[in-house]
Short mmCIF file of C-alpha atoms and ligand atoms in Angstrom, two decimals:
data_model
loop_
_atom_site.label_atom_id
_atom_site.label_comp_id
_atom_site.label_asym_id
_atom_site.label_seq_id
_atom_site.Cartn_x
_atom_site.Cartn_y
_atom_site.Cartn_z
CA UNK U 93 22.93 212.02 171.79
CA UNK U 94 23.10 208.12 173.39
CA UNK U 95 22.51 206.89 170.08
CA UNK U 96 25.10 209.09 168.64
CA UNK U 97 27.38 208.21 170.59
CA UNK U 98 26.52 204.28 169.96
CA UNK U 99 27.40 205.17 166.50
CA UNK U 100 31.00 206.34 166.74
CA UNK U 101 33.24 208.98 164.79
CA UNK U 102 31.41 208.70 161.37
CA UNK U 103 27.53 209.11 162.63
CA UNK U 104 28.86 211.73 164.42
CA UNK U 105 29.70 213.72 161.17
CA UNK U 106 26.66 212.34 159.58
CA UNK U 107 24.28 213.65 161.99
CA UNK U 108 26.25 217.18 162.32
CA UNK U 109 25.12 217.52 158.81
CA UNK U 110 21.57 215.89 159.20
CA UNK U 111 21.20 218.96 161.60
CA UNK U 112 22.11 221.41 159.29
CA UNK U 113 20.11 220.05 156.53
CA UNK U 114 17.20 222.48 156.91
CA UNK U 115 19.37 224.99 155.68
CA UNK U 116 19.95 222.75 152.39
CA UNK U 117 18.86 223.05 148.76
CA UNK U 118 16.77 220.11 147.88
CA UNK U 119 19.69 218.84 145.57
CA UNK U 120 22.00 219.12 148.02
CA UNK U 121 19.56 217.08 150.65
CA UNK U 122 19.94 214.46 148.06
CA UNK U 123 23.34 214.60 148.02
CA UNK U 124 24.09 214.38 151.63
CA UNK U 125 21.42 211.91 152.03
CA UNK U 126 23.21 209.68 149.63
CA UNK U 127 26.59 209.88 151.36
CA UNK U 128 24.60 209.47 154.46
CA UNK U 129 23.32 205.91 153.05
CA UNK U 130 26.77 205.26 151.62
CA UNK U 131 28.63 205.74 155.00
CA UNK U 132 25.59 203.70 157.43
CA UNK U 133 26.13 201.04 154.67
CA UNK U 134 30.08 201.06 155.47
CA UNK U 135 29.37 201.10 159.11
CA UNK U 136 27.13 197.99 158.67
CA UNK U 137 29.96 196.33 156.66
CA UNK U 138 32.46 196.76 158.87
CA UNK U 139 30.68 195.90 162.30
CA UNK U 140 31.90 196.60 165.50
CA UNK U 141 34.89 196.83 164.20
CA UNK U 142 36.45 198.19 166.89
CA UNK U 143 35.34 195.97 169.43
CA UNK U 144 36.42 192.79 167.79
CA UNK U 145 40.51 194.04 167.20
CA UNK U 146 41.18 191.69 170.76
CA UNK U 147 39.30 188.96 168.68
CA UNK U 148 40.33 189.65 165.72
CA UNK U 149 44.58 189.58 167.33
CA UNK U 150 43.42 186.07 168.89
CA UNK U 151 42.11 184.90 165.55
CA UNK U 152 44.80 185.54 164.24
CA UNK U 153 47.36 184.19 167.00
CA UNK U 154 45.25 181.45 166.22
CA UNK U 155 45.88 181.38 162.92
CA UNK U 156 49.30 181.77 163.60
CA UNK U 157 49.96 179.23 165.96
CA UNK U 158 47.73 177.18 163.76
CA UNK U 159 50.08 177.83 160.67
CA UNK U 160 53.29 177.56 162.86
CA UNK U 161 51.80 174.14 163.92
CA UNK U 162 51.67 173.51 160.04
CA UNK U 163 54.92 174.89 159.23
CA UNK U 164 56.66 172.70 161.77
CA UNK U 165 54.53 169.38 160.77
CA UNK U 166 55.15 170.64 157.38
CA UNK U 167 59.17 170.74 158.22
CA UNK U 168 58.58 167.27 160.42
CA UNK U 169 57.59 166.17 157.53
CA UNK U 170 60.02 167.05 154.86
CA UNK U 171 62.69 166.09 157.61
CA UNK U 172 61.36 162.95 157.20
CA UNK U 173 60.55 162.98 153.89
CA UNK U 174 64.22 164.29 153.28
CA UNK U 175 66.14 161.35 155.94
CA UNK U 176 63.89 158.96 153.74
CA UNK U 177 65.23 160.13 150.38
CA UNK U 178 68.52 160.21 152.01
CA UNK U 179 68.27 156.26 153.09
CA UNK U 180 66.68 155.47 149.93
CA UNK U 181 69.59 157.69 147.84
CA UNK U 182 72.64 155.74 151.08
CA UNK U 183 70.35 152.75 149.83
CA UNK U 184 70.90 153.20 145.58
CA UNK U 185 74.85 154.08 146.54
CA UNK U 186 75.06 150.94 148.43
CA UNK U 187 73.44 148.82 145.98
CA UNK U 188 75.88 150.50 143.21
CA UNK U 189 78.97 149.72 145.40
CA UNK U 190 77.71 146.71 145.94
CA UNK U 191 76.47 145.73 142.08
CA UNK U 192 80.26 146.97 141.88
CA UNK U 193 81.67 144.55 144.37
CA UNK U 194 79.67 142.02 142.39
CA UNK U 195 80.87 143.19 139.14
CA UNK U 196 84.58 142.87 140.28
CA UNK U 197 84.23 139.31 142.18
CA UNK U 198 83.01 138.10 138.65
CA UNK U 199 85.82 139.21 136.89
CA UNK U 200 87.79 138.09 139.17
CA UNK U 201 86.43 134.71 139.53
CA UNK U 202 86.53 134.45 135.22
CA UNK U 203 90.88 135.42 135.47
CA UNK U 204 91.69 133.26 138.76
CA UNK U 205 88.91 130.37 136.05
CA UNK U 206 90.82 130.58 133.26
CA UNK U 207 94.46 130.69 135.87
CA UNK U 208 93.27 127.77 136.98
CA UNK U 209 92.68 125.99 133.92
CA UNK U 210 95.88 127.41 132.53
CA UNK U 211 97.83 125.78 135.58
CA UNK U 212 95.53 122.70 135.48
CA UNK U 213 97.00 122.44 131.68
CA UNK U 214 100.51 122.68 132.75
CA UNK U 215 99.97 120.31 135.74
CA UNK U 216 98.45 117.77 133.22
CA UNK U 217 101.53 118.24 130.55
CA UNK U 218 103.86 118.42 133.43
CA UNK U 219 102.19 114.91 134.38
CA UNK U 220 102.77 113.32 130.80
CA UNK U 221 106.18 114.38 130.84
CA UNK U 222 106.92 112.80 134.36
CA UNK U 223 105.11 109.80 132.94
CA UNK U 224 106.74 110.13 129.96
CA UNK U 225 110.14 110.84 131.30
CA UNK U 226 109.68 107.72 134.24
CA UNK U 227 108.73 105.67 131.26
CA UNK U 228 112.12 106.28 129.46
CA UNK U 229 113.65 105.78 132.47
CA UNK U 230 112.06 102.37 132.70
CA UNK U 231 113.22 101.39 129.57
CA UNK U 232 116.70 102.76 130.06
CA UNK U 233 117.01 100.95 133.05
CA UNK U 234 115.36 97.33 131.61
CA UNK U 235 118.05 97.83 128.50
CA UNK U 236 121.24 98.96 130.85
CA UNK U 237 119.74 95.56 132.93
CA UNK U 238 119.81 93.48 129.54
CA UNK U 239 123.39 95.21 128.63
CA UNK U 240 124.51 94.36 132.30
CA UNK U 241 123.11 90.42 131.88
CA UNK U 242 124.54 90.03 128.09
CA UNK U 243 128.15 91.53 129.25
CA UNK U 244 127.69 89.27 132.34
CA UNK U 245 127.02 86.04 130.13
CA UNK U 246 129.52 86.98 127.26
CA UNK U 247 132.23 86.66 129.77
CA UNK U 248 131.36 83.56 130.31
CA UNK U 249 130.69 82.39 127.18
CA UNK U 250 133.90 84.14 126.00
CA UNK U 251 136.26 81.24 126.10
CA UNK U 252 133.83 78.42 124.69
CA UNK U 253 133.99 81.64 121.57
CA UNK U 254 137.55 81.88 121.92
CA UNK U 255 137.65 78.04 120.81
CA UNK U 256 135.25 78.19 118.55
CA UNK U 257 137.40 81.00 116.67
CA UNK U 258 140.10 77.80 116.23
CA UNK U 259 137.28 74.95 115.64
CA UNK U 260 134.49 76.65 114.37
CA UNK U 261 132.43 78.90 111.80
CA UNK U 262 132.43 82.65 112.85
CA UNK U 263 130.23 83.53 116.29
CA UNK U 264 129.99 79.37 116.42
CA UNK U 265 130.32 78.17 120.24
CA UNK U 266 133.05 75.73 121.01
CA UNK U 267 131.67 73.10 123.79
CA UNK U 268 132.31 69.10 123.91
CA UNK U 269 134.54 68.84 120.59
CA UNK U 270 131.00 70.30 118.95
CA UNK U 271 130.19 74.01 117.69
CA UNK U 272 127.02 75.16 118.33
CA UNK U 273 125.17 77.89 117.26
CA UNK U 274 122.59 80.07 119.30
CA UNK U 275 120.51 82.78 118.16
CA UNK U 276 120.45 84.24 121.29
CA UNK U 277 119.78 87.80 120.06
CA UNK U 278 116.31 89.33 120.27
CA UNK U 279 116.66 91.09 117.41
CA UNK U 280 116.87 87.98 115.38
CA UNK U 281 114.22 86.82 114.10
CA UNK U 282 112.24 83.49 115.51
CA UNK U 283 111.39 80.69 113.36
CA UNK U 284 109.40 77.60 112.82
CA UNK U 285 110.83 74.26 113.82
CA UNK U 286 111.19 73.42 110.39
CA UNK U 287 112.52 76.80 109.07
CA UNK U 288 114.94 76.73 111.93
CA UNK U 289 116.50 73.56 110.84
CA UNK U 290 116.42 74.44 107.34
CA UNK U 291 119.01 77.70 108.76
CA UNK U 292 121.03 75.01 110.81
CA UNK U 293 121.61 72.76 107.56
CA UNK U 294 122.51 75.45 105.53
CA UNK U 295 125.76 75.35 107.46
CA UNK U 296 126.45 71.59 107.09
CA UNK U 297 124.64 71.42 110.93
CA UNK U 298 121.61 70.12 112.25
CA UNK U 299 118.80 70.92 115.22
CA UNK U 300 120.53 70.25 118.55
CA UNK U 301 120.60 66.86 119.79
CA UNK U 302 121.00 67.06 124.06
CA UNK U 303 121.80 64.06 124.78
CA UNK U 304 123.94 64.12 127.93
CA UNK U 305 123.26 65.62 131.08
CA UNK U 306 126.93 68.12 130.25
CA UNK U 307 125.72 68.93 126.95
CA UNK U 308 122.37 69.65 128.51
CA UNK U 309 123.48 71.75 131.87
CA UNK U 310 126.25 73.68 129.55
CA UNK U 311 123.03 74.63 126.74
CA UNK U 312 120.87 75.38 129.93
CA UNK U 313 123.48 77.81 131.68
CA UNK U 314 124.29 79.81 128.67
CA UNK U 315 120.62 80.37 127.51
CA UNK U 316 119.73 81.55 130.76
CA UNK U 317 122.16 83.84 131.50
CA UNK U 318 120.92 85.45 128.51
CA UNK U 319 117.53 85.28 129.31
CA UNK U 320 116.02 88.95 129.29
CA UNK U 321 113.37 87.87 132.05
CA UNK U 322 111.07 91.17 130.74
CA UNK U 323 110.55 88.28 128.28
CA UNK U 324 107.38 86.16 127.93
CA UNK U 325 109.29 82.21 128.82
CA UNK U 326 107.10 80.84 126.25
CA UNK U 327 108.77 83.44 123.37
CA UNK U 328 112.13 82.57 124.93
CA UNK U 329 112.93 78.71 124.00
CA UNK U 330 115.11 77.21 122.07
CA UNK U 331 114.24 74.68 119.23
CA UNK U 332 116.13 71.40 119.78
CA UNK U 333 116.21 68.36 117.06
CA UNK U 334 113.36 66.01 119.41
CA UNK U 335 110.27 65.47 118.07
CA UNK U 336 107.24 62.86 118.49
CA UNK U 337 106.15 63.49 114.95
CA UNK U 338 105.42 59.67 114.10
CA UNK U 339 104.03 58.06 117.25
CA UNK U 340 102.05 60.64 120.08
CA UNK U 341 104.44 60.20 122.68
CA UNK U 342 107.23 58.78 121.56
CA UNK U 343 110.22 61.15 121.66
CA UNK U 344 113.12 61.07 118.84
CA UNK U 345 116.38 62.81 117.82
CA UNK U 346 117.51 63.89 114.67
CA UNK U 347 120.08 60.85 114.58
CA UNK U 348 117.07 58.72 115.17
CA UNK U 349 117.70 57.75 118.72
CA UNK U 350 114.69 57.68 120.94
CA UNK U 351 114.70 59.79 124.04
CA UNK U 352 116.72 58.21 126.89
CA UNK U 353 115.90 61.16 129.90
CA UNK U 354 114.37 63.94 129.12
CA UNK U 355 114.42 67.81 130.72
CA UNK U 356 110.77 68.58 130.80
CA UNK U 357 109.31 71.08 133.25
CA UNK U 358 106.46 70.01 135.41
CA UNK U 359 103.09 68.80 133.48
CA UNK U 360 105.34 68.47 130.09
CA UNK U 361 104.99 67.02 127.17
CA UNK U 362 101.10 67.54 127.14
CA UNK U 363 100.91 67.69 123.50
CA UNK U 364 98.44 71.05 124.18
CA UNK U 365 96.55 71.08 120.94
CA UNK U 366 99.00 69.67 118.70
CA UNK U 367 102.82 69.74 120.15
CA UNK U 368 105.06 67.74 118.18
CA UNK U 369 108.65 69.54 118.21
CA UNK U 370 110.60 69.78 121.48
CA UNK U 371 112.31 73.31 122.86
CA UNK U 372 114.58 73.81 125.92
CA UNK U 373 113.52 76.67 127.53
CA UNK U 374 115.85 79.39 129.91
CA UNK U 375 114.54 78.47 133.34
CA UNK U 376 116.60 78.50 136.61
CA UNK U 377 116.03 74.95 137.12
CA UNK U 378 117.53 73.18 134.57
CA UNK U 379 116.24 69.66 134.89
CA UNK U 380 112.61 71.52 134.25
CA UNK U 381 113.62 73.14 131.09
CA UNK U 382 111.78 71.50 128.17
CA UNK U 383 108.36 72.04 126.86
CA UNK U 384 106.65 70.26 123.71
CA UNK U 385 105.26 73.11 121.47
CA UNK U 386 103.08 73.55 118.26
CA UNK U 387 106.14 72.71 115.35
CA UNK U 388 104.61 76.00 113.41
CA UNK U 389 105.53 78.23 116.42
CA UNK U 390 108.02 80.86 115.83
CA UNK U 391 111.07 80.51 118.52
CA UNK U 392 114.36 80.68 119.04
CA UNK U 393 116.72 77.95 117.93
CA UNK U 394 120.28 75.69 118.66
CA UNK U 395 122.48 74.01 115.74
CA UNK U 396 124.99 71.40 116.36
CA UNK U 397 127.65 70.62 114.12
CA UNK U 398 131.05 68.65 114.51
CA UNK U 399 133.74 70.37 115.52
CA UNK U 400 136.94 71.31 112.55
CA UNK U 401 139.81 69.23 113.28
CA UNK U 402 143.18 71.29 113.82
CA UNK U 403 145.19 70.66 111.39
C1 BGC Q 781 101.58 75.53 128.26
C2 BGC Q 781 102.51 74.68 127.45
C3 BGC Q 781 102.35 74.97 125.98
C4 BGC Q 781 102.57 76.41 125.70
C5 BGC Q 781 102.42 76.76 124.25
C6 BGC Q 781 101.82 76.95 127.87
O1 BGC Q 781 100.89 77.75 128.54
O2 BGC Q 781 101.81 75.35 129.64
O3 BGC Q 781 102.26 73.32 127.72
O4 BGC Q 781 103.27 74.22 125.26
O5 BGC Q 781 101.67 77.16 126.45
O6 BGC Q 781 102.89 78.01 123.99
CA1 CA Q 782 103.46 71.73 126.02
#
């Protein structure tokens, strides 16, 4: 009965029928027999099973602390994991904004570019016009300056005019019972020595002949008080009739008369090249006036002619 016992509920049954089995048919021996060997086989399958439930419940708190263990690391984890895709998703939206940013600073630098060169444009036309613009008013000033000088020296020219009106040929000068004409205009054009007297002789008058200190200081006066001083000097004499055509050196008027005292600025006549025709030039100092230039050079010019007796 020990052994029984050993056995549990199921041997029990078994060997209630093993004691009855006497009374059995042969078949049904077999029978029981085989459902004997079927239920030892299920108790050797399933062994001890009902001494191992404790261990079986701490396997299996085991297990279960084991797979909570898993389950959190598992959630540690995917926290991680998840805070990581989050930075790297922060990181993309960043980088987006910023590519943005980016985006908008170029197009901003290209319009505030092409402002810039829009304004620099302006600036440089608004430039040419001021230099444009201070240039006219450079030229309006020199030409209200020449107006200014011309008025200045017509007044004072205005009576020797006056007389001239009575004694002489029309815009003639009236000076020392003599009419002279200047070409004091710029606008007219210069000649030669030779074309210049050829001009005074068409008018029954000849190249200037200065020779007394009035006749000289009068000429002087009134050519410089015309004298545009914007003016290269050297484009701004006067053609007299003296000349040192036949001997180097040797100075003579029109009327044949050799030079008595002459008016010649400092270092003149120096014959530079070949200067052979005499011209009083528009300098403040008047006893430095003359200069011997190249005959073929185009200048200014003054004719002398005798005066009309009043009838
Ligand atoms: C010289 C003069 C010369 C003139 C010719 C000047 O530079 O000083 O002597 O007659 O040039 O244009
Ligand atoms: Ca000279």
């Amino acid at each position: 009965m020990e052994d029984r016992e050993d056995l549990g509920g199921i041997s029990d049954c078994a060997y209630n029928k093993l004691d009855s089995q006497e009374e059995l048919t042969t078949e049904e021996q077999e029978f029981f027999s085989n459902q004997q060997k079927q239920k030892v086989s299920v108790s050797l399958m399933i062994p001890k099973s009902s001494l191992s439930r404790y261990h079986q419940l701490i396997i299996l708190a085991v297990f279960a602390v084991i797979l909570l263990a898993v389950d959190i690391g598992l959630g540690v984890y995917y926290n991680k994991l998840t805070s990581g895709q989050r930075i790297f998703t922060d990181m993309n939206n960043e980088l987006a904004k910023l590519q943005a940013s980016y985006t908008t600073a170029t197009q901003r630098k290209t319009e505030a570019n092409k402002l810039l060169a829009k304004e620099m444009s302006e600036q440089q036309l608004t430039m040419w016009e001021l230099e444009h613009q201070s240039r006219a008013t450079k030229d309006f000033e020199r030409r209200t300056n020449k107006i200014r000088l011309e008025t200045a020296a017509l007044k004072s020219h205005m009576p020797m005019i006056k007389e001239g009106c009575r004694h002489c040929l029309p815009g003639w000068t009236y000076m020392f019972s003599m009419c002279y004409y200047f070409a004091l205009s710029d606008d007219v054009l210069r000649r030669s020595w030779q074309e210049a007297r050829n001009f005074c002789m068409r008018y029954g008058a000849d190249l200037a002949v200065v020779d007394t200190r009035e006749k000289h200081l009068a000429i002087s006066e009134l050519i410089t008080n015309y004298y545009d001083t914007s003016r290269n000097i050297y484009q701004s004499g006067f053609w007299i009739g003296l000349r040192d055509v036949e001997y180097e050196g040797t100075w003579k008027w029109l009327d044949g008369t050799s030079l008595a005292a002459g008016y010649w600025n400092d270092g003149e006549p120096n014959n530079q090249g070949n200067e052979d025709c005499a011209a009083a030039y528009p300098r403040s100092n008047p006893f430095k006036s003359w200069n011997d230039a190249p005959c073929n050079h185009g200048l200014k010019w003054i004719c002398e002619m005798t005066a009309k007796t009043q009838s």
